[in-house]
Amino acid sequence: MADLTHLAIPGTRIALRVTPRASRARLVIEGEDLRAYVTVAPEGGKANAAVQVLLAKALGVAKSRVVLVRGQTSRDKLFEIS
């Protein structure tokens, strides 16, 4: 999993693209883009919650500090560290 602890500063915004129904959950840095792969389906916010947990783990912060700002129903999401 990608180490993003250097981004764990309040106010930091993290843009990423999500791929649901992946074979395993992981965060990947591809060039300058961040991609999140989650195993759950995008139903009822389950994929968003899974991405929130992945990001929190990679950042080394509590999941309550990782807030979805934009992209609730899109594959492209923007999270902010509170």
PDB file of N, CA and C in Angstrom:
ATOM      1  N   MET A   1       0.850  -1.177   0.000  1.00  0.00           N
ATOM      2  CA  MET A   1       0.000   0.000   0.000  1.00  0.00           C
ATOM      3  C   MET A   1       0.893   1.237   0.000  1.00  0.00           C
ATOM      4  N   ALA A   2       0.408   2.270  -0.647  1.00  0.00           N
ATOM      5  CA  ALA A   2       1.155   3.524  -0.740  1.00  0.00           C
ATOM      6  C   ALA A   2       1.251   4.191   0.639  1.00  0.00           C
ATOM      7  N   ASP A   3       2.440   4.748   0.929  1.00  0.00           N
ATOM      8  CA  ASP A   3       2.636   5.470   2.182  1.00  0.00           C
ATOM      9  C   ASP A   3       2.352   6.945   1.945  1.00  0.00           C
ATOM     10  N   LEU A   4       1.299   7.447   2.566  1.00  0.00           N
ATOM     11  CA  LEU A   4       0.884   8.833   2.365  1.00  0.00           C
ATOM     12  C   LEU A   4       0.993   9.648   3.651  1.00  0.00           C
ATOM     13  N   THR A   5       1.810   9.209   4.597  1.00  0.00           N
ATOM     14  CA  THR A   5       1.885   9.900   5.881  1.00  0.00           C
ATOM     15  C   THR A   5       2.344  11.344   5.738  1.00  0.00           C
ATOM     16  N   HIS A   6       3.087  11.657   4.685  1.00  0.00           N
ATOM     17  CA  HIS A   6       3.539  13.038   4.477  1.00  0.00           C
ATOM     18  C   HIS A   6       2.378  13.979   4.114  1.00  0.00           C
ATOM     19  N   LEU A   7       1.220  13.426   3.765  1.00  0.00           N
ATOM     20  CA  LEU A   7       0.052  14.232   3.416  1.00  0.00           C
ATOM     21  C   LEU A   7      -0.921  14.409   4.583  1.00  0.00           C
ATOM     22  N   ALA A   8      -0.590  13.853   5.742  1.00  0.00           N
ATOM     23  CA  ALA A   8      -1.507  13.872   6.889  1.00  0.00           C
ATOM     24  C   ALA A   8      -1.486  15.209   7.611  1.00  0.00           C
ATOM     25  N   ILE A   9      -1.690  16.279   6.871  1.00  0.00           N
ATOM     26  CA  ILE A   9      -1.715  17.633   7.419  1.00  0.00           C
ATOM     27  C   ILE A   9      -3.146  18.150   7.301  1.00  0.00           C
ATOM     28  N   PRO A  10      -3.711  18.702   8.383  1.00  0.00           N
ATOM     29  CA  PRO A  10      -5.082  19.224   8.294  1.00  0.00           C
ATOM     30  C   PRO A  10      -5.227  20.224   7.143  1.00  0.00           C
ATOM     31  N   GLY A  11      -6.290  20.051   6.370  1.00  0.00           N
ATOM     32  CA  GLY A  11      -6.559  20.919   5.233  1.00  0.00           C
ATOM     33  C   GLY A  11      -6.073  20.370   3.909  1.00  0.00           C
ATOM     34  N   THR A  12      -5.268  19.318   3.937  1.00  0.00           N
ATOM     35  CA  THR A  12      -4.779  18.715   2.703  1.00  0.00           C
ATOM     36  C   THR A  12      -5.930  18.059   1.963  1.00  0.00           C
ATOM     37  N   ARG A  13      -5.995  18.296   0.656  1.00  0.00           N
ATOM     38  CA  ARG A  13      -7.013  17.666  -0.173  1.00  0.00           C
ATOM     39  C   ARG A  13      -6.357  16.628  -1.065  1.00  0.00           C
ATOM     40  N   ILE A  14      -6.986  15.472  -1.135  1.00  0.00           N
ATOM     41  CA  ILE A  14      -6.436  14.346  -1.892  1.00  0.00           C
ATOM     42  C   ILE A  14      -7.455  13.914  -2.938  1.00  0.00           C
ATOM     43  N   ALA A  15      -7.060  14.030  -4.207  1.00  0.00           N
ATOM     44  CA  ALA A  15      -7.915  13.595  -5.315  1.00  0.00           C
ATOM     45  C   ALA A  15      -7.489  12.189  -5.722  1.00  0.00           C
ATOM     46  N   LEU A  16      -8.465  11.353  -6.003  1.00  0.00           N
ATOM     47  CA  LEU A  16      -8.155   9.998  -6.440  1.00  0.00           C
ATOM     48  C   LEU A  16      -9.280   9.432  -7.281  1.00  0.00           C
ATOM     49  N   ARG A  17      -8.966   8.354  -7.980  1.00  0.00           N
ATOM     50  CA  ARG A  17      -9.949   7.634  -8.791  1.00  0.00           C
ATOM     51  C   ARG A  17     -10.168   6.282  -8.144  1.00  0.00           C
ATOM     52  N   VAL A  18     -11.424   5.891  -8.022  1.00  0.00           N
ATOM     53  CA  VAL A  18     -11.790   4.655  -7.326  1.00  0.00           C
ATOM     54  C   VAL A  18     -12.237   3.595  -8.324  1.00  0.00           C
ATOM     55  N   THR A  19     -11.765   2.382  -8.114  1.00  0.00           N
ATOM     56  CA  THR A  19     -12.221   1.232  -8.878  1.00  0.00           C
ATOM     57  C   THR A  19     -12.883   0.258  -7.906  1.00  0.00           C
ATOM     58  N   PRO A  20     -14.217   0.161  -7.951  1.00  0.00           N
ATOM     59  CA  PRO A  20     -14.909  -0.789  -7.064  1.00  0.00           C
ATOM     60  C   PRO A  20     -14.836  -2.210  -7.609  1.00  0.00           C
ATOM     61  N   ARG A  21     -15.209  -3.164  -6.778  1.00  0.00           N
ATOM     62  CA  ARG A  21     -15.232  -4.590  -7.135  1.00  0.00           C
ATOM     63  C   ARG A  21     -13.878  -5.105  -7.619  1.00  0.00           C
ATOM     64  N   ALA A  22     -12.803  -4.605  -7.033  1.00  0.00           N
ATOM     65  CA  ALA A  22     -11.465  -5.081  -7.383  1.00  0.00           C
ATOM     66  C   ALA A  22     -11.197  -6.398  -6.660  1.00  0.00           C
ATOM     67  N   SER A  23     -10.166  -7.110  -7.074  1.00  0.00           N
ATOM     68  CA  SER A  23      -9.855  -8.388  -6.445  1.00  0.00           C
ATOM     69  C   SER A  23      -9.287  -8.216  -5.041  1.00  0.00           C
ATOM     70  N   ARG A  24      -8.617  -7.067  -4.796  1.00  0.00           N
ATOM     71  CA  ARG A  24      -8.132  -6.775  -3.445  1.00  0.00           C
ATOM     72  C   ARG A  24      -8.097  -5.273  -3.226  1.00  0.00           C
ATOM     73  N   ALA A  25      -8.201  -4.873  -1.974  1.00  0.00           N
ATOM     74  CA  ALA A  25      -8.209  -3.453  -1.624  1.00  0.00           C
ATOM     75  C   ALA A  25      -6.775  -2.945  -1.547  1.00  0.00           C
ATOM     76  N   ARG A  26      -6.508  -1.799  -2.216  1.00  0.00           N
ATOM     77  CA  ARG A  26      -5.162  -1.222  -2.194  1.00  0.00           C
ATOM     78  C   ARG A  26      -5.183   0.197  -2.735  1.00  0.00           C
ATOM     79  N   LEU A  27      -4.152   0.935  -2.403  1.00  0.00           N
ATOM     80  CA  LEU A  27      -3.921   2.269  -2.948  1.00  0.00           C
ATOM     81  C   LEU A  27      -2.679   2.190  -3.817  1.00  0.00           C
ATOM     82  N   VAL A  28      -2.735   2.795  -4.995  1.00  0.00           N
ATOM     83  CA  VAL A  28      -1.616   2.745  -5.934  1.00  0.00           C
ATOM     84  C   VAL A  28      -1.345   4.143  -6.453  1.00  0.00           C
ATOM     85  N   ILE A  29      -0.057   4.516  -6.475  1.00  0.00           N
ATOM     86  CA  ILE A  29       0.336   5.782  -7.077  1.00  0.00           C
ATOM     87  C   ILE A  29       0.819   5.475  -8.486  1.00  0.00           C
ATOM     88  N   GLU A  30       0.126   6.041  -9.478  1.00  0.00           N
ATOM     89  CA  GLU A  30       0.488   5.835 -10.881  1.00  0.00           C
ATOM     90  C   GLU A  30       0.881   7.187 -11.466  1.00  0.00           C
ATOM     91  N   GLY A  31       2.179   7.427 -11.555  1.00  0.00           N
ATOM     92  CA  GLY A  31       2.649   8.729 -12.001  1.00  0.00           C
ATOM     93  C   GLY A  31       2.318   9.760 -10.945  1.00  0.00           C
ATOM     94  N   GLU A  32       1.477  10.722 -11.296  1.00  0.00           N
ATOM     95  CA  GLU A  32       1.045  11.722 -10.322  1.00  0.00           C
ATOM     96  C   GLU A  32      -0.381  11.474  -9.856  1.00  0.00           C
ATOM     97  N   ASP A  33      -0.974  10.383 -10.297  1.00  0.00           N
ATOM     98  CA  ASP A  33      -2.351  10.059  -9.941  1.00  0.00           C
ATOM     99  C   ASP A  33      -2.390   9.023  -8.830  1.00  0.00           C
ATOM    100  N   LEU A  34      -3.403   9.146  -7.988  1.00  0.00           N
ATOM    101  CA  LEU A  34      -3.624   8.183  -6.918  1.00  0.00           C
ATOM    102  C   LEU A  34      -4.874   7.392  -7.257  1.00  0.00           C
ATOM    103  N   ARG A  35      -4.780   6.079  -7.178  1.00  0.00           N
ATOM    104  CA  ARG A  35      -5.918   5.206  -7.461  1.00  0.00           C
ATOM    105  C   ARG A  35      -6.200   4.344  -6.248  1.00  0.00           C
ATOM    106  N   ALA A  36      -7.488   4.169  -5.986  1.00  0.00           N
ATOM    107  CA  ALA A  36      -7.920   3.304  -4.890  1.00  0.00           C
ATOM    108  C   ALA A  36      -8.720   2.155  -5.484  1.00  0.00           C
ATOM    109  N   TYR A  37      -8.368   0.951  -5.102  1.00  0.00           N
ATOM    110  CA  TYR A  37      -9.096  -0.247  -5.512  1.00  0.00           C
ATOM    111  C   TYR A  37      -9.750  -0.825  -4.270  1.00  0.00           C
ATOM    112  N   VAL A  38     -11.067  -1.003  -4.327  1.00  0.00           N
ATOM    113  CA  VAL A  38     -11.800  -1.570  -3.194  1.00  0.00           C
ATOM    114  C   VAL A  38     -12.600  -2.781  -3.660  1.00  0.00           C
ATOM    115  N   THR A  39     -12.826  -3.701  -2.744  1.00  0.00           N
ATOM    116  CA  THR A  39     -13.482  -4.958  -3.107  1.00  0.00           C
ATOM    117  C   THR A  39     -15.002  -4.876  -3.092  1.00  0.00           C
ATOM    118  N   VAL A  40     -15.559  -3.841  -2.482  1.00  0.00           N
ATOM    119  CA  VAL A  40     -17.013  -3.746  -2.345  1.00  0.00           C
ATOM    120  C   VAL A  40     -17.647  -3.062  -3.556  1.00  0.00           C
ATOM    121  N   ALA A  41     -18.947  -3.272  -3.704  1.00  0.00           N
ATOM    122  CA  ALA A  41     -19.700  -2.647  -4.786  1.00  0.00           C
ATOM    123  C   ALA A  41     -20.077  -1.217  -4.388  1.00  0.00           C
ATOM    124  N   PRO A  42     -20.247  -0.341  -5.379  1.00  0.00           N
ATOM    125  CA  PRO A  42     -20.600   1.053  -5.076  1.00  0.00           C
ATOM    126  C   PRO A  42     -22.086   1.220  -4.780  1.00  0.00           C
ATOM    127  N   GLU A  43     -22.551   0.591  -3.730  1.00  0.00           N
ATOM    128  CA  GLU A  43     -23.969   0.650  -3.366  1.00  0.00           C
ATOM    129  C   GLU A  43     -24.103   1.197  -1.955  1.00  0.00           C
ATOM    130  N   GLY A  44     -24.924   2.202  -1.781  1.00  0.00           N
ATOM    131  CA  GLY A  44     -25.206   2.739  -0.456  1.00  0.00           C
ATOM    132  C   GLY A  44     -24.006   3.342   0.248  1.00  0.00           C
ATOM    133  N   GLY A  45     -23.019   3.813  -0.505  1.00  0.00           N
ATOM    134  CA  GLY A  45     -21.849   4.439   0.099  1.00  0.00           C
ATOM    135  C   GLY A  45     -20.815   3.469   0.630  1.00  0.00           C
ATOM    136  N   LYS A  46     -20.973   2.175   0.348  1.00  0.00           N
ATOM    137  CA  LYS A  46     -20.027   1.183   0.861  1.00  0.00           C
ATOM    138  C   LYS A  46     -18.624   1.380   0.283  1.00  0.00           C
ATOM    139  N   ALA A  47     -18.541   1.691  -1.004  1.00  0.00           N
ATOM    140  CA  ALA A  47     -17.232   1.902  -1.627  1.00  0.00           C
ATOM    141  C   ALA A  47     -16.574   3.162  -1.063  1.00  0.00           C
ATOM    142  N   ASN A  48     -17.351   4.213  -0.849  1.00  0.00           N
ATOM    143  CA  ASN A  48     -16.807   5.443  -0.269  1.00  0.00           C
ATOM    144  C   ASN A  48     -16.236   5.175   1.122  1.00  0.00           C
ATOM    145  N   ALA A  49     -16.948   4.403   1.922  1.00  0.00           N
ATOM    146  CA  ALA A  49     -16.491   4.069   3.271  1.00  0.00           C
ATOM    147  C   ALA A  49     -15.206   3.242   3.216  1.00  0.00           C
ATOM    148  N   ALA A  50     -15.122   2.326   2.256  1.00  0.00           N
ATOM    149  CA  ALA A  50     -13.929   1.492   2.120  1.00  0.00           C
ATOM    150  C   ALA A  50     -12.721   2.340   1.718  1.00  0.00           C
ATOM    151  N   VAL A  51     -12.932   3.305   0.831  1.00  0.00           N
ATOM    152  CA  VAL A  51     -11.851   4.202   0.424  1.00  0.00           C
ATOM    153  C   VAL A  51     -11.417   5.059   1.612  1.00  0.00           C
ATOM    154  N   GLN A  52     -12.373   5.510   2.399  1.00  0.00           N
ATOM    155  CA  GLN A  52     -12.070   6.324   3.581  1.00  0.00           C
ATOM    156  C   GLN A  52     -11.166   5.546   4.534  1.00  0.00           C
ATOM    157  N   VAL A  53     -11.460   4.285   4.750  1.00  0.00           N
ATOM    158  CA  VAL A  53     -10.656   3.443   5.641  1.00  0.00           C
ATOM    159  C   VAL A  53      -9.255   3.235   5.061  1.00  0.00           C
ATOM    160  N   LEU A  54      -9.170   2.960   3.758  1.00  0.00           N
ATOM    161  CA  LEU A  54      -7.871   2.770   3.108  1.00  0.00           C
ATOM    162  C   LEU A  54      -7.005   4.021   3.232  1.00  0.00           C
ATOM    163  N   LEU A  55      -7.594   5.177   2.945  1.00  0.00           N
ATOM    164  CA  LEU A  55      -6.853   6.433   3.024  1.00  0.00           C
ATOM    165  C   LEU A  55      -6.389   6.706   4.453  1.00  0.00           C
ATOM    166  N   ALA A  56      -7.275   6.505   5.404  1.00  0.00           N
ATOM    167  CA  ALA A  56      -6.917   6.752   6.803  1.00  0.00           C
ATOM    168  C   ALA A  56      -5.740   5.880   7.222  1.00  0.00           C
ATOM    169  N   LYS A  57      -5.744   4.630   6.804  1.00  0.00           N
ATOM    170  CA  LYS A  57      -4.661   3.711   7.148  1.00  0.00           C
ATOM    171  C   LYS A  57      -3.345   4.164   6.499  1.00  0.00           C
ATOM    172  N   ALA A  58      -3.400   4.570   5.229  1.00  0.00           N
ATOM    173  CA  ALA A  58      -2.196   5.008   4.517  1.00  0.00           C
ATOM    174  C   ALA A  58      -1.662   6.325   5.078  1.00  0.00           C
ATOM    175  N   LEU A  59      -2.562   7.173   5.580  1.00  0.00           N
ATOM    176  CA  LEU A  59      -2.167   8.464   6.138  1.00  0.00           C
ATOM    177  C   LEU A  59      -1.738   8.363   7.603  1.00  0.00           C
ATOM    178  N   GLY A  60      -2.161   7.293   8.260  1.00  0.00           N
ATOM    179  CA  GLY A  60      -1.851   7.126   9.673  1.00  0.00           C
ATOM    180  C   GLY A  60      -2.709   8.001  10.566  1.00  0.00           C
ATOM    181  N   VAL A  61      -3.954   8.244  10.135  1.00  0.00           N
ATOM    182  CA  VAL A  61      -4.881   9.068  10.919  1.00  0.00           C
ATOM    183  C   VAL A  61      -6.167   8.283  11.159  1.00  0.00           C
ATOM    184  N   ALA A  62      -7.023   8.802  12.032  1.00  0.00           N
ATOM    185  CA  ALA A  62      -8.321   8.182  12.273  1.00  0.00           C
ATOM    186  C   ALA A  62      -9.214   8.382  11.058  1.00  0.00           C
ATOM    187  N   LYS A  63     -10.070   7.413  10.771  1.00  0.00           N
ATOM    188  CA  LYS A  63     -10.929   7.529   9.597  1.00  0.00           C
ATOM    189  C   LYS A  63     -11.904   8.696   9.704  1.00  0.00           C
ATOM    190  N   SER A  64     -12.197   9.136  10.908  1.00  0.00           N
ATOM    191  CA  SER A  64     -13.093  10.277  11.084  1.00  0.00           C
ATOM    192  C   SER A  64     -12.452  11.580  10.605  1.00  0.00           C
ATOM    193  N   ARG A  65     -11.127  11.594  10.454  1.00  0.00           N
ATOM    194  CA  ARG A  65     -10.431  12.784   9.963  1.00  0.00           C
ATOM    195  C   ARG A  65     -10.391  12.854   8.452  1.00  0.00           C
ATOM    196  N   VAL A  66     -10.762  11.782   7.770  1.00  0.00           N
ATOM    197  CA  VAL A  66     -10.764  11.743   6.309  1.00  0.00           C
ATOM    198  C   VAL A  66     -12.202  11.981   5.843  1.00  0.00           C
ATOM    199  N   VAL A  67     -12.440  13.149   5.239  1.00  0.00           N
ATOM    200  CA  VAL A  67     -13.795  13.573   4.896  1.00  0.00           C
ATOM    201  C   VAL A  67     -13.946  13.651   3.375  1.00  0.00           C
ATOM    202  N   LEU A  68     -14.991  13.034   2.858  1.00  0.00           N
ATOM    203  CA  LEU A  68     -15.290  13.105   1.427  1.00  0.00           C
ATOM    204  C   LEU A  68     -15.906  14.470   1.119  1.00  0.00           C
ATOM    205  N   VAL A  69     -15.234  15.239   0.271  1.00  0.00           N
ATOM    206  CA  VAL A  69     -15.680  16.590  -0.062  1.00  0.00           C
ATOM    207  C   VAL A  69     -16.506  16.594  -1.347  1.00  0.00           C
ATOM    208  N   ARG A  70     -16.041  15.846  -2.335  1.00  0.00           N
ATOM    209  CA  ARG A  70     -16.718  15.841  -3.629  1.00  0.00           C
ATOM    210  C   ARG A  70     -16.599  14.457  -4.263  1.00  0.00           C
ATOM    211  N   GLY A  71     -17.651  14.035  -4.978  1.00  0.00           N
ATOM    212  CA  GLY A  71     -17.609  12.785  -5.713  1.00  0.00           C
ATOM    213  C   GLY A  71     -18.346  11.640  -5.056  1.00  0.00           C
ATOM    214  N   GLN A  72     -19.416  11.934  -4.335  1.00  0.00           N
ATOM    215  CA  GLN A  72     -20.155  10.878  -3.650  1.00  0.00           C
ATOM    216  C   GLN A  72     -20.609   9.774  -4.604  1.00  0.00           C
ATOM    217  N   THR A  73     -20.994  10.125  -5.825  1.00  0.00           N
ATOM    218  CA  THR A  73     -21.483   9.122  -6.773  1.00  0.00           C
ATOM    219  C   THR A  73     -20.575   8.982  -7.988  1.00  0.00           C
ATOM    220  N   SER A  74     -19.410   9.589  -7.950  1.00  0.00           N
ATOM    221  CA  SER A  74     -18.475   9.553  -9.069  1.00  0.00           C
ATOM    222  C   SER A  74     -17.292   8.652  -8.737  1.00  0.00           C
ATOM    223  N   ARG A  75     -16.578   8.217  -9.756  1.00  0.00           N
ATOM    224  CA  ARG A  75     -15.357   7.455  -9.518  1.00  0.00           C
ATOM    225  C   ARG A  75     -14.209   8.363  -9.108  1.00  0.00           C
ATOM    226  N   ASP A  76     -14.282   9.636  -9.513  1.00  0.00           N
ATOM    227  CA  ASP A  76     -13.276  10.624  -9.140  1.00  0.00           C
ATOM    228  C   ASP A  76     -13.727  11.316  -7.866  1.00  0.00           C
ATOM    229  N   LYS A  77     -12.897  11.207  -6.826  1.00  0.00           N
ATOM    230  CA  LYS A  77     -13.282  11.703  -5.507  1.00  0.00           C
ATOM    231  C   LYS A  77     -12.249  12.687  -4.980  1.00  0.00           C
ATOM    232  N   LEU A  78     -12.713  13.537  -4.076  1.00  0.00           N
ATOM    233  CA  LEU A  78     -11.831  14.480  -3.408  1.00  0.00           C
ATOM    234  C   LEU A  78     -12.073  14.360  -1.906  1.00  0.00           C
ATOM    235  N   PHE A  79     -11.019  13.990  -1.187  1.00  0.00           N
ATOM    236  CA  PHE A  79     -11.074  13.853   0.261  1.00  0.00           C
ATOM    237  C   PHE A  79     -10.257  14.977   0.895  1.00  0.00           C
ATOM    238  N   GLU A  80     -10.654  15.386   2.087  1.00  0.00           N
ATOM    239  CA  GLU A  80      -9.908  16.396   2.835  1.00  0.00           C
ATOM    240  C   GLU A  80      -9.579  15.859   4.211  1.00  0.00           C
ATOM    241  N   ILE A  81      -8.382  16.187   4.683  1.00  0.00           N
ATOM    242  CA  ILE A  81      -7.963  15.782   6.018  1.00  0.00           C
ATOM    243  C   ILE A  81      -8.382  16.879   6.992  1.00  0.00           C
ATOM    244  N   SER A  82      -9.154  16.531   7.992  1.00  0.00           N
ATOM    245  CA  SER A  82      -9.625  17.551   8.959  1.00  0.00           C
ATOM    246  C   SER A  82      -8.742  17.554  10.194  1.00  0.00           C
TER     247      SER A  82
END
